[in-house]
PDB file of C-alpha atoms in Angstrom:
ATOM      1  CA  MET A   1     -40.496  38.309   6.485  1.00 60.00           C
ATOM      2  CA  GLY A   2     -42.896  36.652   4.110  1.00 74.00           C
ATOM      3  CA  HIS A   3     -43.106  36.255   0.393  1.00 88.00           C
ATOM      4  CA  LEU A   4     -46.337  35.214  -1.304  1.00 96.00           C
ATOM      5  CA  ALA A   5     -46.179  32.519  -3.971  1.00 97.00           C
ATOM      6  CA  ASP A   6     -46.491  33.731  -7.555  1.00 96.00           C
ATOM      7  CA  THR A   7     -48.795  30.997  -8.745  1.00 98.00           C
ATOM      8  CA  PRO A   8     -50.182  30.762 -12.290  1.00 98.00           C
ATOM      9  CA  GLU A   9     -53.830  30.969 -13.277  1.00 98.00           C
ATOM     10  CA  PRO A  10     -55.913  28.158 -11.753  1.00 98.00           C
ATOM     11  CA  PRO A  11     -56.451  25.284 -11.860  1.00 98.00           C
ATOM     12  CA  TYR A  12     -53.580  23.903  -9.816  1.00 98.00           C
ATOM     13  CA  VAL A  13     -53.265  21.921  -6.590  1.00 98.00           C
ATOM     14  CA  ALA A  14     -52.821  23.286  -3.042  1.00 98.00           C
ATOM     15  CA  VAL A  15     -51.557  21.138  -0.166  1.00 98.00           C
ATOM     16  CA  VAL A  16     -52.662  22.763   3.104  1.00 98.00           C
ATOM     17  CA  PHE A  17     -50.672  21.519   6.101  1.00 97.00           C
ATOM     18  CA  THR A  18     -51.877  22.843   9.469  1.00 97.00           C
ATOM     19  CA  SER A  19     -50.211  21.743  12.684  1.00 96.00           C
ATOM     20  CA  ILE A  20     -50.035  22.257  16.427  1.00 96.00           C
ATOM     21  CA  ALA A  21     -46.493  22.390  17.827  1.00 95.00           C
ATOM     22  CA  SER A  22     -45.354  19.978  20.522  1.00 95.00           C
ATOM     23  CA  ALA A  23     -42.896  20.940  23.278  1.00 92.00           C
ATOM     24  CA  ASP A  24     -39.931  19.556  21.320  1.00 90.00           C
ATOM     25  CA  ARG A  25     -38.798  22.117  18.734  1.00 86.00           C
ATOM     26  CA  ALA A  26     -35.182  20.945  18.412  1.00 87.00           C
ATOM     27  CA  GLU A  27     -34.064  20.748  14.772  1.00 90.00           C
ATOM     28  CA  TYR A  28     -37.534  21.720  13.601  1.00 90.00           C
ATOM     29  CA  GLY A  29     -36.522  24.983  11.926  1.00 90.00           C
ATOM     30  CA  ARG A  30     -33.604  23.452  10.082  1.00 93.00           C
ATOM     31  CA  THR A  31     -35.688  20.550   8.764  1.00 94.00           C
ATOM     32  CA  ALA A  32     -38.576  22.846   7.776  1.00 92.00           C
ATOM     33  CA  ASP A  33     -36.164  25.036   5.780  1.00 93.00           C
ATOM     34  CA  ARG A  34     -34.636  21.982   4.154  1.00 96.00           C
ATOM     35  CA  MET A  35     -38.070  20.620   3.160  1.00 95.00           C
ATOM     36  CA  ILE A  36     -38.971  23.908   1.468  1.00 94.00           C
ATOM     37  CA  GLU A  37     -35.633  23.903  -0.368  1.00 96.00           C
ATOM     38  CA  LEU A  38     -36.166  20.285  -1.441  1.00 97.00           C
ATOM     39  CA  ALA A  39     -39.817  20.791  -2.465  1.00 97.00           C
ATOM     40  CA  ALA A  40     -38.749  23.685  -4.689  1.00 97.00           C
ATOM     41  CA  GLU A  41     -36.508  21.279  -6.642  1.00 97.00           C
ATOM     42  CA  GLN A  42     -39.349  18.837  -7.396  1.00 98.00           C
ATOM     43  CA  PRO A  43     -41.085  18.670 -10.791  1.00 98.00           C
ATOM     44  CA  GLY A  44     -44.381  20.523 -10.786  1.00 98.00           C
ATOM     45  CA  PHE A  45     -43.629  22.704  -7.745  1.00 98.00           C
ATOM     46  CA  LEU A  46     -45.257  26.146  -8.074  1.00 98.00           C
ATOM     47  CA  GLY A  47     -44.562  27.810  -4.733  1.00 98.00           C
ATOM     48  CA  VAL A  48     -45.023  27.697  -0.968  1.00 97.00           C
ATOM     49  CA  GLU A  49     -46.334  29.995   1.755  1.00 97.00           C
ATOM     50  CA  SER A  50     -45.822  29.481   5.461  1.00 95.00           C
ATOM     51  CA  ALA A  51     -46.896  31.287   8.642  1.00 95.00           C
ATOM     52  CA  GLY A  52     -46.555  30.758  12.357  1.00 91.00           C
ATOM     53  CA  GLU A  53     -43.507  28.493  12.303  1.00 83.00           C
ATOM     54  CA  GLY A  54     -41.261  28.725  15.287  1.00 77.00           C
ATOM     55  CA  GLY A  55     -44.103  29.095  17.751  1.00 80.00           C
ATOM     56  CA  GLU A  56     -44.013  27.499  21.191  1.00 88.00           C
ATOM     57  CA  GLN A  57     -45.972  24.421  22.257  1.00 92.00           C
ATOM     58  CA  GLY A  58     -49.630  24.657  21.282  1.00 94.00           C
ATOM     59  CA  ALA A  59     -49.079  27.275  18.573  1.00 93.00           C
ATOM     60  CA  MET A  60     -50.529  26.723  15.130  1.00 95.00           C
ATOM     61  CA  SER A  61     -48.486  26.866  11.976  1.00 95.00           C
ATOM     62  CA  ILE A  62     -49.794  26.659   8.422  1.00 97.00           C
ATOM     63  CA  THR A  63     -47.823  25.802   5.297  1.00 96.00           C
ATOM     64  CA  VAL A  64     -49.485  25.770   1.880  1.00 98.00           C
ATOM     65  CA  SER A  65     -47.569  24.362  -1.067  1.00 98.00           C
ATOM     66  CA  TYR A  66     -48.754  24.681  -4.656  1.00 98.00           C
ATOM     67  CA  TRP A  67     -48.306  22.103  -7.403  1.00 98.00           C
ATOM     68  CA  GLU A  68     -49.070  21.755 -11.096  1.00 98.00           C
ATOM     69  CA  SER A  69     -50.826  18.422 -10.726  1.00 98.00           C
ATOM     70  CA  ASP A  70     -51.883  15.698  -8.378  1.00 98.00           C
ATOM     71  CA  GLU A  71     -49.112  13.530  -9.807  1.00 98.00           C
ATOM     72  CA  ALA A  72     -46.558  16.084  -8.613  1.00 98.00           C
ATOM     73  CA  VAL A  73     -48.083  15.998  -5.101  1.00 98.00           C
ATOM     74  CA  VAL A  74     -47.965  12.215  -4.975  1.00 97.00           C
ATOM     75  CA  ALA A  75     -44.348  12.152  -6.213  1.00 97.00           C
ATOM     76  CA  TRP A  76     -43.277  14.651  -3.532  1.00 97.00           C
ATOM     77  CA  ARG A  77     -45.063  12.594  -0.911  1.00 95.00           C
ATOM     78  CA  SER A  78     -42.959   9.604  -1.984  1.00 96.00           C
ATOM     79  CA  HIS A  79     -39.626  11.444  -1.754  1.00 96.00           C
ATOM     80  CA  ALA A  80     -37.443   9.519   0.713  1.00 97.00           C
ATOM     81  CA  GLU A  81     -36.038  12.515   2.621  1.00 96.00           C
ATOM     82  CA  HIS A  82     -39.530  13.991   2.898  1.00 96.00           C
ATOM     83  CA  ALA A  83     -40.847  10.699   4.276  1.00 96.00           C
ATOM     84  CA  ILE A  84     -38.147  10.700   6.967  1.00 96.00           C
ATOM     85  CA  ALA A  85     -38.969  14.301   7.905  1.00 95.00           C
ATOM     86  CA  ARG A  86     -42.666  13.417   8.224  1.00 94.00           C
ATOM     87  CA  GLU A  87     -41.828  10.514  10.489  1.00 94.00           C
ATOM     88  CA  THR A  88     -39.624  12.724  12.658  1.00 95.00           C
ATOM     89  CA  GLY A  89     -42.416  15.297  12.789  1.00 93.00           C
ATOM     90  CA  ARG A  90     -44.807  12.713  14.192  1.00 94.00           C
ATOM     91  CA  GLU A  91     -42.261  11.503  16.712  1.00 94.00           C
ATOM     92  CA  ARG A  92     -41.128  14.913  17.897  1.00 94.00           C
ATOM     93  CA  TRP A  93     -42.457  18.203  16.592  1.00 94.00           C
ATOM     94  CA  TYR A  94     -46.232  17.960  16.394  1.00 95.00           C
ATOM     95  CA  ASP A  95     -49.089  17.330  18.762  1.00 95.00           C
ATOM     96  CA  ARG A  96     -51.531  17.173  15.898  1.00 96.00           C
ATOM     97  CA  TYR A  97     -51.740  17.964  12.209  1.00 96.00           C
ATOM     98  CA  GLU A  98     -54.095  17.944   9.272  1.00 97.00           C
ATOM     99  CA  LEU A  99     -53.097  17.667   5.624  1.00 97.00           C
ATOM    100  CA  ARG A 100     -55.647  18.627   2.992  1.00 98.00           C
ATOM    101  CA  VAL A 101     -55.166  18.294  -0.751  1.00 98.00           C
ATOM    102  CA  ALA A 102     -57.327  20.715  -2.702  1.00 98.00           C
ATOM    103  CA  ARG A 103     -57.847  21.840  -6.275  1.00 98.00           C
ATOM    104  CA  VAL A 104     -57.627  25.631  -6.603  1.00 98.00           C
ATOM    105  CA  GLU A 105     -60.485  26.786  -8.811  1.00 98.00           C
ATOM    106  CA  ARG A 106     -60.129  30.565  -8.629  1.00 98.00           C
ATOM    107  CA  ALA A 107     -57.742  33.107  -7.170  1.00 98.00           C
ATOM    108  CA  TYR A 108     -57.670  36.851  -6.566  1.00 96.00           C
ATOM    109  CA  GLY A 109     -54.599  38.871  -5.760  1.00 95.00           C
ATOM    110  CA  TRP A 110     -54.202  42.405  -4.511  1.00 96.00           C
ATOM    111  CA  VAL A 111     -51.095  44.579  -4.085  1.00 96.00           C
ATOM    112  CA  SER A 112     -50.963  47.956  -2.372  1.00 94.00           C
ATOM    113  CA  THR A 113     -50.029  50.833  -4.650  1.00 89.00           C
ATOM    114  CA  ASP A 114     -49.042  53.091  -1.740  1.00 75.00           C
TER     115      ASP A 114
ATOM    116  CA  MET B   1     -52.690  28.750  21.118  1.00 60.00           C
ATOM    117  CA  GLY B   2     -54.184  27.094  18.097  1.00 74.00           C
ATOM    118  CA  HIS B   3     -57.055  24.775  17.468  1.00 88.00           C
ATOM    119  CA  LEU B   4     -57.342  22.791  14.237  1.00 96.00           C
ATOM    120  CA  ALA B   5     -60.691  22.752  12.444  1.00 97.00           C
ATOM    121  CA  ASP B   6     -62.692  19.537  12.808  1.00 96.00           C
ATOM    122  CA  THR B   7     -63.804  19.328   9.214  1.00 98.00           C
ATOM    123  CA  PRO B   8     -65.969  16.506   7.818  1.00 98.00           C
ATOM    124  CA  GLU B   9     -64.939  14.028   5.133  1.00 98.00           C
ATOM    125  CA  PRO B  10     -64.142  15.729   1.801  1.00 98.00           C
ATOM    126  CA  PRO B  11     -65.342  17.137  -0.497  1.00 98.00           C
ATOM    127  CA  TYR B  12     -65.732  20.637   0.916  1.00 98.00           C
ATOM    128  CA  VAL B  13     -64.373  24.064   0.045  1.00 98.00           C
ATOM    129  CA  ALA B  14     -61.262  25.771   1.467  1.00 98.00           C
ATOM    130  CA  VAL B  15     -60.655  29.515   1.174  1.00 98.00           C
ATOM    131  CA  VAL B  16     -56.931  30.161   1.588  1.00 98.00           C
ATOM    132  CA  PHE B  17     -56.142  33.792   2.447  1.00 97.00           C
ATOM    133  CA  THR B  18     -52.435  34.632   2.584  1.00 97.00           C
ATOM    134  CA  SER B  19     -51.291  38.165   3.313  1.00 96.00           C
ATOM    135  CA  ILE B  20     -48.291  40.379   4.003  1.00 96.00           C
ATOM    136  CA  ALA B  21     -48.801  42.868   6.847  1.00 95.00           C
ATOM    137  CA  SER B  22     -48.411  46.595   6.278  1.00 95.00           C
ATOM    138  CA  ALA B  23     -47.003  48.958   8.928  1.00 92.00           C
ATOM    139  CA  ASP B  24     -50.501  49.903  10.161  1.00 90.00           C
ATOM    140  CA  ARG B  25     -51.771  47.210  12.530  1.00 86.00           C
ATOM    141  CA  ALA B  26     -54.224  49.372  14.509  1.00 87.00           C
ATOM    142  CA  GLU B  27     -57.576  47.646  15.019  1.00 90.00           C
ATOM    143  CA  TYR B  28     -56.417  44.682  12.946  1.00 90.00           C
ATOM    144  CA  GLY B  29     -56.626  42.122  15.746  1.00 90.00           C
ATOM    145  CA  ARG B  30     -60.072  43.176  16.859  1.00 93.00           C
ATOM    146  CA  THR B  31     -61.461  43.087  13.307  1.00 94.00           C
ATOM    147  CA  ALA B  32     -59.815  39.734  12.558  1.00 92.00           C
ATOM    148  CA  ASP B  33     -61.389  38.240  15.696  1.00 93.00           C
ATOM    149  CA  ARG B  34     -64.757  39.719  14.765  1.00 96.00           C
ATOM    150  CA  MET B  35     -64.567  38.269  11.229  1.00 95.00           C
ATOM    151  CA  ILE B  36     -63.899  34.789  12.609  1.00 94.00           C
ATOM    152  CA  GLU B  37     -66.809  35.145  15.016  1.00 96.00           C
ATOM    153  CA  LEU B  38     -69.071  36.366  12.204  1.00 97.00           C
ATOM    154  CA  ALA B  39     -67.941  33.698   9.721  1.00 97.00           C
ATOM    155  CA  ALA B  40     -68.760  31.014  12.286  1.00 97.00           C
ATOM    156  CA  GLU B  41     -72.382  32.220  12.296  1.00 97.00           C
ATOM    157  CA  GLN B  42     -72.812  31.861   8.523  1.00 98.00           C
ATOM    158  CA  PRO B  43     -74.657  28.953   6.900  1.00 98.00           C
ATOM    159  CA  GLY B  44     -72.263  26.313   5.602  1.00 98.00           C
ATOM    160  CA  PHE B  45     -69.289  27.331   7.785  1.00 98.00           C
ATOM    161  CA  LEU B  46     -67.182  24.301   8.773  1.00 98.00           C
ATOM    162  CA  GLY B  47     -64.199  25.816  10.577  1.00 98.00           C
ATOM    163  CA  VAL B  48     -61.211  28.119  10.358  1.00 97.00           C
ATOM    164  CA  GLU B  49     -57.475  27.920  11.016  1.00 97.00           C
ATOM    165  CA  SER B  50     -55.144  30.880  11.273  1.00 95.00           C
ATOM    166  CA  ALA B  51     -51.411  31.379  11.811  1.00 95.00           C
ATOM    167  CA  GLY B  52     -48.998  34.274  11.930  1.00 91.00           C
ATOM    168  CA  GLU B  53     -51.495  37.014  12.775  1.00 83.00           C
ATOM    169  CA  GLY B  54     -50.152  39.864  14.803  1.00 77.00           C
ATOM    170  CA  GLY B  55     -46.829  39.918  13.016  1.00 80.00           C
ATOM    171  CA  GLU B  56     -45.014  43.139  12.225  1.00 88.00           C
ATOM    172  CA  GLN B  57     -44.745  44.767   8.812  1.00 92.00           C
ATOM    173  CA  GLY B  58     -43.686  42.302   6.142  1.00 94.00           C
ATOM    174  CA  ALA B  59     -44.774  39.222   8.108  1.00 93.00           C
ATOM    175  CA  MET B  60     -46.964  36.620   6.454  1.00 95.00           C
ATOM    176  CA  SER B  61     -50.226  35.438   7.920  1.00 95.00           C
ATOM    177  CA  ILE B  62     -52.410  32.634   6.596  1.00 97.00           C
ATOM    178  CA  THR B  63     -56.077  32.040   7.345  1.00 96.00           C
ATOM    179  CA  VAL B  64     -57.911  29.054   5.879  1.00 98.00           C
ATOM    180  CA  SER B  65     -61.686  28.861   6.253  1.00 98.00           C
ATOM    181  CA  TYR B  66     -63.692  25.771   5.353  1.00 98.00           C
ATOM    182  CA  TRP B  67     -67.186  25.736   3.868  1.00 98.00           C
ATOM    183  CA  GLU B  68     -69.780  23.175   2.851  1.00 98.00           C
ATOM    184  CA  SER B  69     -70.252  24.583  -0.624  1.00 98.00           C
ATOM    185  CA  ASP B  70     -69.267  27.258  -3.077  1.00 98.00           C
ATOM    186  CA  GLU B  71     -72.647  28.914  -2.468  1.00 98.00           C
ATOM    187  CA  ALA B  72     -71.699  29.354   1.196  1.00 98.00           C
ATOM    188  CA  VAL B  73     -68.393  30.986   0.188  1.00 98.00           C
ATOM    189  CA  VAL B  74     -70.125  33.385  -2.189  1.00 97.00           C
ATOM    190  CA  ALA B  75     -72.737  34.306   0.442  1.00 97.00           C
ATOM    191  CA  TRP B  76     -70.029  35.053   3.028  1.00 97.00           C
ATOM    192  CA  ARG B  77     -68.190  37.164   0.468  1.00 95.00           C
ATOM    193  CA  SER B  78     -71.367  39.236   0.062  1.00 96.00           C
ATOM    194  CA  HIS B  79     -71.862  39.838   3.802  1.00 96.00           C
ATOM    195  CA  ALA B  80     -71.891  43.611   4.347  1.00 97.00           C
ATOM    196  CA  GLU B  81     -69.688  43.715   7.461  1.00 97.00           C
ATOM    197  CA  HIS B  82     -67.187  41.380   5.794  1.00 96.00           C
ATOM    198  CA  ALA B  83     -67.087  43.642   2.722  1.00 96.00           C
ATOM    199  CA  ILE B  84     -66.299  46.657   4.923  1.00 96.00           C
ATOM    200  CA  ALA B  85     -63.517  44.738   6.698  1.00 95.00           C
ATOM    201  CA  ARG B  86     -62.002  43.738   3.351  1.00 94.00           C
ATOM    202  CA  GLU B  87     -62.041  47.343   2.204  1.00 95.00           C
ATOM    203  CA  THR B  88     -60.378  48.476   5.456  1.00 95.00           C
ATOM    204  CA  GLY B  89     -57.800  45.723   5.020  1.00 94.00           C
ATOM    205  CA  ARG B  90     -56.847  47.051   1.611  1.00 94.00           C
ATOM    206  CA  GLU B  91     -56.671  50.616   2.889  1.00 94.00           C
ATOM    207  CA  ARG B  92     -54.700  49.872   6.043  1.00 94.00           C
ATOM    208  CA  TRP B  93     -53.529  46.441   7.099  1.00 94.00           C
ATOM    209  CA  TYR B  94     -52.066  44.702   4.070  1.00 95.00           C
ATOM    210  CA  ASP B  95     -49.271  45.307   1.645  1.00 95.00           C
ATOM    211  CA  ARG B  96     -50.397  42.372  -0.472  1.00 96.00           C
ATOM    212  CA  TYR B  97     -52.703  39.399  -0.315  1.00 96.00           C
ATOM    213  CA  GLU B  98     -53.860  36.393  -2.288  1.00 97.00           C
ATOM    214  CA  LEU B  99     -57.199  34.648  -1.918  1.00 97.00           C
ATOM    215  CA  ARG B 100     -57.579  31.170  -3.371  1.00 98.00           C
ATOM    216  CA  VAL B 101     -60.782  29.154  -3.436  1.00 98.00           C
ATOM    217  CA  ALA B 102     -60.136  25.421  -3.598  1.00 98.00           C
ATOM    218  CA  ARG B 103     -62.068  22.183  -3.468  1.00 98.00           C
ATOM    219  CA  VAL B 104     -60.646  19.800  -0.844  1.00 98.00           C
ATOM    220  CA  GLU B 105     -60.466  16.343  -2.368  1.00 98.00           C
ATOM    221  CA  ARG B 106     -58.739  14.378   0.369  1.00 98.00           C
ATOM    222  CA  ALA B 107     -57.540  14.913   3.913  1.00 98.00           C
ATOM    223  CA  TYR B 108     -55.368  13.104   6.444  1.00 96.00           C
ATOM    224  CA  GLY B 109     -55.228  13.855  10.122  1.00 95.00           C
ATOM    225  CA  TRP B 110     -52.812  12.744  12.813  1.00 96.00           C
ATOM    226  CA  VAL B 111     -52.909  13.177  16.588  1.00 96.00           C
ATOM    227  CA  SER B 112     -50.104  12.323  18.989  1.00 94.00           C
ATOM    228  CA  THR B 113     -50.927   9.561  21.433  1.00 89.00           C
ATOM    229  CA  ASP B 114     -48.135  10.568  23.800  1.00 75.00           C
TER     230      ASP B 114
END
């Protein structure tokens, strides 16, 4: 079950991580959960949204994390445990990925009133 | 099975659409496919990535579309068939969504050589 991030008014920074799963999924879920837990402890973290994790080989997953500033993104990138997880991801869990760092300029939310 | 978007060097625009599915999923898949097909025909379209579609109520899905310019995003927003699909989405398919328009400033890709 999902939970959308309650981000503030723009501007802020979005890190869009899109990936294609490899055949090896061992330990992936545990590490992904740990990375979200660890990211949430970092200065400047605003929230995270993730979809499609846990798919089989060839499936796409997308994780978007939100940050107050570019400095916060760079600091998280330098976190030692995060660096190890990235390395393991390249060795084992992904066939391909793209990471895009973007500045959110405007946002619109909608909630059902049913 | 997923396919990552082959986007050009930044800068370009990302539209990040994150949503929580409602109980009513009828016709959702067909309309979602049609919107991707239609978006791909618009001027300035660079690619799209999507994960988590087809989930049950409460599941998160994320679709990120990429565009050459803000003008292209605004034009796609004004497309009549897209406007009808958005309206139907609010009436039927979503419990909540967030749409964020962001300027991609840098990007890193990685492909397994295994």
